[in-house]
Amino acid sequence: MILAMAAMTAGAYAQDDITLDDGMSALAGKKYTVVTNGFWTNWFVEASATMPKFDKVGMSMAIGKWFSPSIGVRTKFNAFRAKAVEEQVMFNLSTILCGYNAKRVYNLVPYVGGGMSLGSPALLGVSAGVVNKFRLSKRLDLNIDLNYRGSESYGNISEVTGKTRHDHSLNIEVGLTLNIGKTKWKKEPDVQGIQEMYQMEIDALKATIEDLEGNK
């Protein structure tokens, strides 16, 4: 009876530990492994003021999704002076190196991608950068995005120089991210650790019972 009650008590403690704020606690959950969410979760939209080549003012908007706390994608639209559409793959380096933490204030997010300008002539290009992401609330982040864009106008040879046109720029963007729908991830439970905890409790109770029997 004592062993049965102890097992029930340990199970209740483990359940309380598992169902904390982020779905799993650090004790009951693995640090780097999470349970993936469905397709319609962990989406976000962004709006930023941009400064291409640090001498112009523009605007960019993006929509994206995180497939895990570490990897996501976004489709980015640059408006006004630098009109372009880009597809980018994002990596949350803070999560990759330090594990998942839904309440982390600062995240370092590098990304790479490519796209095409919407002006004339059309320019194909690549992009790479890093987003400094600051958590303001569960739904809102402040972004400081430092990036590089390089492009080349294929088939548009200059009549004067006979060379293909190139465009390279370093840019800074400051804006906000709005997280849509479900935003958190549940850590995968450390089943082995929980089982070991149960076994330690049972072994301790067995030792207590043996001591009681020996004192009769």
PDB file of C-alpha atoms in Angstrom:
ATOM      1  CA  MET A   1       0.000   0.000   0.000  1.00  0.00           C
ATOM      2  CA  ILE A   2       2.845   2.391   0.831  1.00  0.00           C
ATOM      3  CA  LEU A   3       4.549   1.676  -2.521  1.00  0.00           C
ATOM      4  CA  ALA A   4       1.286   2.233  -4.408  1.00  0.00           C
ATOM      5  CA  MET A   5       0.679   5.565  -2.660  1.00  0.00           C
ATOM      6  CA  ALA A   6       4.266   6.633  -3.322  1.00  0.00           C
ATOM      7  CA  ALA A   7       3.933   5.834  -7.020  1.00  0.00           C
ATOM      8  CA  MET A   8       0.711   7.866  -7.220  1.00  0.00           C
ATOM      9  CA  THR A   9       2.346  10.782  -5.398  1.00  0.00           C
ATOM     10  CA  ALA A  10       5.432  10.711  -7.642  1.00  0.00           C
ATOM     11  CA  GLY A  11       3.175  10.607 -10.695  1.00  0.00           C
ATOM     12  CA  ALA A  12       1.261  13.661  -9.469  1.00  0.00           C
ATOM     13  CA  TYR A  13       4.526  15.571  -8.908  1.00  0.00           C
ATOM     14  CA  ALA A  14       5.770  14.601 -12.378  1.00  0.00           C
ATOM     15  CA  GLN A  15       2.485  15.703 -13.952  1.00  0.00           C
ATOM     16  CA  ASP A  16       2.665  19.088 -12.227  1.00  0.00           C
ATOM     17  CA  ASP A  17       6.254  19.421 -13.373  1.00  0.00           C
ATOM     18  CA  ILE A  18       5.365  18.599 -16.992  1.00  0.00           C
ATOM     19  CA  THR A  19       2.413  20.981 -17.293  1.00  0.00           C
ATOM     20  CA  LEU A  20       4.106  24.231 -16.395  1.00  0.00           C
ATOM     21  CA  ASP A  21       4.017  27.464 -18.394  1.00  0.00           C
ATOM     22  CA  ASP A  22       5.872  26.288 -21.496  1.00  0.00           C
ATOM     23  CA  GLY A  23       4.310  22.831 -21.694  1.00  0.00           C
ATOM     24  CA  MET A  24       7.294  21.077 -20.109  1.00  0.00           C
ATOM     25  CA  SER A  25       9.704  22.114 -17.390  1.00  0.00           C
ATOM     26  CA  ALA A  26      13.474  21.955 -17.629  1.00  0.00           C
ATOM     27  CA  LEU A  27      13.469  18.991 -15.253  1.00  0.00           C
ATOM     28  CA  ALA A  28      10.957  16.831 -17.115  1.00  0.00           C
ATOM     29  CA  GLY A  29      11.738  17.994 -20.661  1.00  0.00           C
ATOM     30  CA  LYS A  30      14.738  17.607 -22.921  1.00  0.00           C
ATOM     31  CA  LYS A  31      16.557  20.885 -23.484  1.00  0.00           C
ATOM     32  CA  TYR A  32      17.075  20.671 -27.240  1.00  0.00           C
ATOM     33  CA  THR A  33      14.146  18.489 -28.352  1.00  0.00           C
ATOM     34  CA  VAL A  34      10.580  19.738 -28.796  1.00  0.00           C
ATOM     35  CA  VAL A  35       7.316  18.333 -30.111  1.00  0.00           C
ATOM     36  CA  THR A  36       6.608  19.905 -33.520  1.00  0.00           C
ATOM     37  CA  ASN A  37       3.326  21.760 -34.033  1.00  0.00           C
ATOM     38  CA  GLY A  38       0.852  21.613 -36.929  1.00  0.00           C
ATOM     39  CA  PHE A  39       1.158  23.517 -40.212  1.00  0.00           C
ATOM     40  CA  TRP A  40      -1.201  26.334 -39.176  1.00  0.00           C
ATOM     41  CA  THR A  41       0.754  27.256 -36.036  1.00  0.00           C
ATOM     42  CA  ASN A  42       3.840  29.430 -35.374  1.00  0.00           C
ATOM     43  CA  TRP A  43       3.212  31.903 -38.222  1.00  0.00           C
ATOM     44  CA  PHE A  44       4.345  35.536 -38.105  1.00  0.00           C
ATOM     45  CA  VAL A  45       4.142  38.811 -40.052  1.00  0.00           C
ATOM     46  CA  GLU A  46       6.725  41.588 -40.081  1.00  0.00           C
ATOM     47  CA  ALA A  47       6.848  45.266 -41.036  1.00  0.00           C
ATOM     48  CA  SER A  48      10.105  47.218 -41.091  1.00  0.00           C
ATOM     49  CA  ALA A  49      11.559  50.551 -42.121  1.00  0.00           C
ATOM     50  CA  THR A  50      14.590  49.914 -44.327  1.00  0.00           C
ATOM     51  CA  MET A  51      17.636  51.923 -45.310  1.00  0.00           C
ATOM     52  CA  PRO A  52      19.231  50.350 -48.421  1.00  0.00           C
ATOM     53  CA  LYS A  53      22.904  51.265 -48.762  1.00  0.00           C
ATOM     54  CA  PHE A  54      22.407  53.362 -45.586  1.00  0.00           C
ATOM     55  CA  ASP A  55      21.319  56.355 -47.705  1.00  0.00           C
ATOM     56  CA  LYS A  56      17.704  55.670 -48.731  1.00  0.00           C
ATOM     57  CA  VAL A  57      14.472  55.101 -46.861  1.00  0.00           C
ATOM     58  CA  GLY A  58      12.094  52.288 -47.760  1.00  0.00           C
ATOM     59  CA  MET A  59       9.806  49.699 -46.285  1.00  0.00           C
ATOM     60  CA  SER A  60       9.654  45.903 -46.169  1.00  0.00           C
ATOM     61  CA  MET A  61       6.962  43.422 -45.182  1.00  0.00           C
ATOM     62  CA  ALA A  62       7.235  39.673 -44.640  1.00  0.00           C
ATOM     63  CA  ILE A  63       5.168  36.640 -43.789  1.00  0.00           C
ATOM     64  CA  GLY A  64       6.752  33.458 -42.485  1.00  0.00           C
ATOM     65  CA  LYS A  65       6.532  30.323 -40.406  1.00  0.00           C
ATOM     66  CA  TRP A  66       8.740  28.546 -37.878  1.00  0.00           C
ATOM     67  CA  PHE A  67       8.781  24.792 -38.537  1.00  0.00           C
ATOM     68  CA  SER A  68      10.686  24.295 -35.279  1.00  0.00           C
ATOM     69  CA  PRO A  69      12.153  26.697 -32.696  1.00  0.00           C
ATOM     70  CA  SER A  70      15.401  26.585 -34.707  1.00  0.00           C
ATOM     71  CA  ILE A  71      14.385  26.705 -38.402  1.00  0.00           C
ATOM     72  CA  GLY A  72      11.870  28.845 -40.262  1.00  0.00           C
ATOM     73  CA  VAL A  73      11.187  30.472 -43.631  1.00  0.00           C
ATOM     74  CA  ARG A  74       9.777  33.807 -44.730  1.00  0.00           C
ATOM     75  CA  THR A  75       8.662  35.549 -47.904  1.00  0.00           C
ATOM     76  CA  LYS A  76       9.832  39.149 -47.847  1.00  0.00           C
ATOM     77  CA  PHE A  77       8.595  42.083 -49.954  1.00  0.00           C
ATOM     78  CA  ASN A  78      10.715  45.209 -50.289  1.00  0.00           C
ATOM     79  CA  ALA A  79       8.745  48.302 -51.289  1.00  0.00           C
ATOM     80  CA  PHE A  80       9.337  51.848 -52.483  1.00  0.00           C
ATOM     81  CA  ARG A  81      12.867  52.449 -53.839  1.00  0.00           C
ATOM     82  CA  ALA A  82      14.071  48.823 -53.722  1.00  0.00           C
ATOM     83  CA  LYS A  83      11.135  46.747 -54.948  1.00  0.00           C
ATOM     84  CA  ALA A  84      11.860  43.029 -54.673  1.00  0.00           C
ATOM     85  CA  VAL A  85      10.532  39.716 -53.401  1.00  0.00           C
ATOM     86  CA  GLU A  86      12.783  37.265 -51.552  1.00  0.00           C
ATOM     87  CA  GLU A  87      12.555  33.781 -50.077  1.00  0.00           C
ATOM     88  CA  GLN A  88      14.733  33.265 -47.003  1.00  0.00           C
ATOM     89  CA  VAL A  89      15.609  30.413 -44.640  1.00  0.00           C
ATOM     90  CA  MET A  90      16.079  31.496 -41.018  1.00  0.00           C
ATOM     91  CA  PHE A  91      18.079  29.832 -38.215  1.00  0.00           C
ATOM     92  CA  ASN A  92      17.562  30.739 -34.563  1.00  0.00           C
ATOM     93  CA  LEU A  93      21.151  30.447 -33.372  1.00  0.00           C
ATOM     94  CA  SER A  94      20.221  31.144 -29.746  1.00  0.00           C
ATOM     95  CA  THR A  95      17.913  28.128 -29.673  1.00  0.00           C
ATOM     96  CA  ILE A  96      20.394  25.908 -31.534  1.00  0.00           C
ATOM     97  CA  LEU A  97      23.203  26.677 -29.071  1.00  0.00           C
ATOM     98  CA  CYS A  98      21.323  27.198 -25.799  1.00  0.00           C
ATOM     99  CA  GLY A  99      18.105  25.214 -26.155  1.00  0.00           C
ATOM    100  CA  TYR A 100      14.491  26.331 -26.421  1.00  0.00           C
ATOM    101  CA  ASN A 101      13.238  29.048 -24.072  1.00  0.00           C
ATOM    102  CA  ALA A 102       9.903  30.706 -24.861  1.00  0.00           C
ATOM    103  CA  LYS A 103      10.713  33.697 -22.618  1.00  0.00           C
ATOM    104  CA  ARG A 104      14.233  34.401 -23.891  1.00  0.00           C
ATOM    105  CA  VAL A 105      14.548  38.186 -24.305  1.00  0.00           C
ATOM    106  CA  TYR A 106      17.153  38.170 -27.104  1.00  0.00           C
ATOM    107  CA  ASN A 107      17.485  35.806 -30.073  1.00  0.00           C
ATOM    108  CA  LEU A 108      20.154  35.902 -32.777  1.00  0.00           C
ATOM    109  CA  VAL A 109      18.662  34.789 -36.106  1.00  0.00           C
ATOM    110  CA  PRO A 110      20.944  34.524 -39.197  1.00  0.00           C
ATOM    111  CA  TYR A 111      19.347  33.855 -42.595  1.00  0.00           C
ATOM    112  CA  VAL A 112      20.166  33.260 -46.261  1.00  0.00           C
ATOM    113  CA  GLY A 113      17.999  33.439 -49.353  1.00  0.00           C
ATOM    114  CA  GLY A 114      17.465  34.700 -52.861  1.00  0.00           C
ATOM    115  CA  GLY A 115      14.927  36.582 -54.906  1.00  0.00           C
ATOM    116  CA  MET A 116      14.163  38.925 -57.775  1.00  0.00           C
ATOM    117  CA  SER A 117      13.581  42.643 -58.055  1.00  0.00           C
ATOM    118  CA  LEU A 118      10.228  43.856 -59.320  1.00  0.00           C
ATOM    119  CA  GLY A 119      11.589  46.832 -61.230  1.00  0.00           C
ATOM    120  CA  SER A 120      12.917  47.175 -64.757  1.00  0.00           C
ATOM    121  CA  PRO A 121      15.198  45.486 -65.522  1.00  0.00           C
ATOM    122  CA  ALA A 122      14.517  42.487 -63.302  1.00  0.00           C
ATOM    123  CA  LEU A 123      17.487  41.595 -61.118  1.00  0.00           C
ATOM    124  CA  LEU A 124      18.153  38.123 -59.751  1.00  0.00           C
ATOM    125  CA  GLY A 125      20.076  38.075 -56.524  1.00  0.00           C
ATOM    126  CA  VAL A 126      21.016  36.599 -53.189  1.00  0.00           C
ATOM    127  CA  SER A 127      20.630  37.890 -49.654  1.00  0.00           C
ATOM    128  CA  ALA A 128      22.087  37.112 -46.260  1.00  0.00           C
ATOM    129  CA  GLY A 129      21.849  38.766 -42.906  1.00  0.00           C
ATOM    130  CA  VAL A 130      21.230  38.511 -39.198  1.00  0.00           C
ATOM    131  CA  VAL A 131      18.181  39.588 -37.218  1.00  0.00           C
ATOM    132  CA  ASN A 132      18.661  40.799 -33.647  1.00  0.00           C
ATOM    133  CA  LYS A 133      15.290  39.884 -32.166  1.00  0.00           C
ATOM    134  CA  PHE A 134      14.120  41.360 -28.845  1.00  0.00           C
ATOM    135  CA  ARG A 135      11.034  39.913 -27.148  1.00  0.00           C
ATOM    136  CA  LEU A 136       8.540  42.616 -26.135  1.00  0.00           C
ATOM    137  CA  SER A 137       5.652  40.285 -25.317  1.00  0.00           C
ATOM    138  CA  LYS A 138       4.248  36.893 -26.231  1.00  0.00           C
ATOM    139  CA  ARG A 139       2.980  38.313 -29.534  1.00  0.00           C
ATOM    140  CA  LEU A 140       5.399  41.114 -30.346  1.00  0.00           C
ATOM    141  CA  ASP A 141       9.155  41.285 -31.112  1.00  0.00           C
ATOM    142  CA  LEU A 142      11.437  44.184 -31.989  1.00  0.00           C
ATOM    143  CA  ASN A 143      13.802  43.427 -34.899  1.00  0.00           C
ATOM    144  CA  ILE A 144      17.084  45.020 -35.935  1.00  0.00           C
ATOM    145  CA  ASP A 145      18.051  43.398 -39.240  1.00  0.00           C
ATOM    146  CA  LEU A 146      21.540  43.872 -40.733  1.00  0.00           C
ATOM    147  CA  ASN A 147      21.813  42.340 -44.189  1.00  0.00           C
ATOM    148  CA  TYR A 148      23.543  42.167 -47.553  1.00  0.00           C
ATOM    149  CA  ARG A 149      21.862  41.960 -50.952  1.00  0.00           C
ATOM    150  CA  GLY A 150      23.643  41.287 -54.238  1.00  0.00           C
ATOM    151  CA  SER A 151      21.971  41.153 -57.639  1.00  0.00           C
ATOM    152  CA  GLU A 152      22.764  40.950 -61.327  1.00  0.00           C
ATOM    153  CA  SER A 153      20.666  41.930 -64.355  1.00  0.00           C
ATOM    154  CA  TYR A 154      20.959  38.957 -66.681  1.00  0.00           C
ATOM    155  CA  GLY A 155      20.533  39.810 -70.340  1.00  0.00           C
ATOM    156  CA  ASN A 156      20.742  43.575 -69.802  1.00  0.00           C
ATOM    157  CA  ILE A 157      24.159  44.391 -71.255  1.00  0.00           C
ATOM    158  CA  SER A 158      25.238  48.007 -71.162  1.00  0.00           C
ATOM    159  CA  GLU A 159      25.706  49.426 -74.655  1.00  0.00           C
ATOM    160  CA  VAL A 160      28.583  51.598 -73.446  1.00  0.00           C
ATOM    161  CA  THR A 161      30.657  49.201 -71.348  1.00  0.00           C
ATOM    162  CA  GLY A 162      29.383  45.858 -72.642  1.00  0.00           C
ATOM    163  CA  LYS A 163      29.124  44.601 -69.053  1.00  0.00           C
ATOM    164  CA  THR A 164      26.272  43.100 -67.103  1.00  0.00           C
ATOM    165  CA  ARG A 165      24.818  45.370 -64.446  1.00  0.00           C
ATOM    166  CA  HIS A 166      25.559  44.478 -60.797  1.00  0.00           C
ATOM    167  CA  ASP A 167      24.069  45.822 -57.589  1.00  0.00           C
ATOM    168  CA  HIS A 168      25.474  45.190 -54.110  1.00  0.00           C
ATOM    169  CA  SER A 169      24.271  46.832 -50.925  1.00  0.00           C
ATOM    170  CA  LEU A 170      24.528  46.670 -47.138  1.00  0.00           C
ATOM    171  CA  ASN A 171      21.263  47.508 -45.417  1.00  0.00           C
ATOM    172  CA  ILE A 172      19.717  48.050 -42.016  1.00  0.00           C
ATOM    173  CA  GLU A 173      16.068  47.439 -41.139  1.00  0.00           C
ATOM    174  CA  VAL A 174      14.189  48.182 -37.932  1.00  0.00           C
ATOM    175  CA  GLY A 175      10.696  46.845 -37.367  1.00  0.00           C
ATOM    176  CA  LEU A 176       8.241  44.643 -35.499  1.00  0.00           C
ATOM    177  CA  THR A 177       7.184  41.000 -35.705  1.00  0.00           C
ATOM    178  CA  LEU A 178       3.633  39.946 -34.829  1.00  0.00           C
ATOM    179  CA  ASN A 179       3.365  36.274 -33.866  1.00  0.00           C
ATOM    180  CA  ILE A 180       0.080  34.714 -35.005  1.00  0.00           C
ATOM    181  CA  GLY A 181      -1.815  31.844 -33.415  1.00  0.00           C
ATOM    182  CA  LYS A 182       0.029  29.337 -31.257  1.00  0.00           C
ATOM    183  CA  THR A 183       3.524  30.596 -30.486  1.00  0.00           C
ATOM    184  CA  LYS A 184       5.044  28.110 -28.031  1.00  0.00           C
ATOM    185  CA  TRP A 185       6.535  24.649 -28.377  1.00  0.00           C
ATOM    186  CA  LYS A 186       6.291  21.759 -25.930  1.00  0.00           C
ATOM    187  CA  LYS A 187       9.536  20.159 -24.862  1.00  0.00           C
ATOM    188  CA  GLU A 188       9.764  16.430 -25.426  1.00  0.00           C
ATOM    189  CA  PRO A 189       9.418  14.656 -22.074  1.00  0.00           C
ATOM    190  CA  ASP A 190      12.551  12.971 -20.779  1.00  0.00           C
ATOM    191  CA  VAL A 191      10.912   9.571 -20.244  1.00  0.00           C
ATOM    192  CA  GLN A 192      14.131   7.917 -19.090  1.00  0.00           C
ATOM    193  CA  GLY A 193      14.731  10.627 -16.516  1.00  0.00           C
ATOM    194  CA  ILE A 194      11.176  10.304 -15.164  1.00  0.00           C
ATOM    195  CA  GLN A 195      11.508   6.528 -14.925  1.00  0.00           C
ATOM    196  CA  GLU A 196      14.802   6.887 -13.058  1.00  0.00           C
ATOM    197  CA  MET A 197      13.152   9.335 -10.653  1.00  0.00           C
ATOM    198  CA  TYR A 198      10.329   6.835 -10.008  1.00  0.00           C
ATOM    199  CA  GLN A 199      12.843   4.040  -9.428  1.00  0.00           C
ATOM    200  CA  MET A 200      14.809   6.130  -6.925  1.00  0.00           C
ATOM    201  CA  GLU A 201      11.605   6.866  -4.983  1.00  0.00           C
ATOM    202  CA  ILE A 202      10.618   3.192  -4.968  1.00  0.00           C
ATOM    203  CA  ASP A 203      14.110   2.065  -3.906  1.00  0.00           C
ATOM    204  CA  ALA A 204      14.068   4.572  -1.050  1.00  0.00           C
ATOM    205  CA  LEU A 205      10.667   3.343   0.129  1.00  0.00           C
ATOM    206  CA  LYS A 206      11.782  -0.282  -0.090  1.00  0.00           C
ATOM    207  CA  ALA A 207      14.779   0.535   2.084  1.00  0.00           C
ATOM    208  CA  THR A 208      12.493   2.282   4.596  1.00  0.00           C
ATOM    209  CA  ILE A 209      10.168  -0.748   4.739  1.00  0.00           C
ATOM    210  CA  GLU A 210      13.112  -3.119   5.223  1.00  0.00           C
ATOM    211  CA  ASP A 211      14.364  -0.964   8.096  1.00  0.00           C
ATOM    212  CA  LEU A 212      10.915  -1.018   9.704  1.00  0.00           C
ATOM    213  CA  GLU A 213      10.685  -4.791   9.370  1.00  0.00           C
ATOM    214  CA  GLY A 214      14.184  -5.210  10.810  1.00  0.00           C
ATOM    215  CA  ASN A 215      13.254  -3.182  13.908  1.00  0.00           C
ATOM    216  CA  LYS A 216      10.259  -5.366  14.787  1.00  0.00           C
TER     217      LYS A 216
END
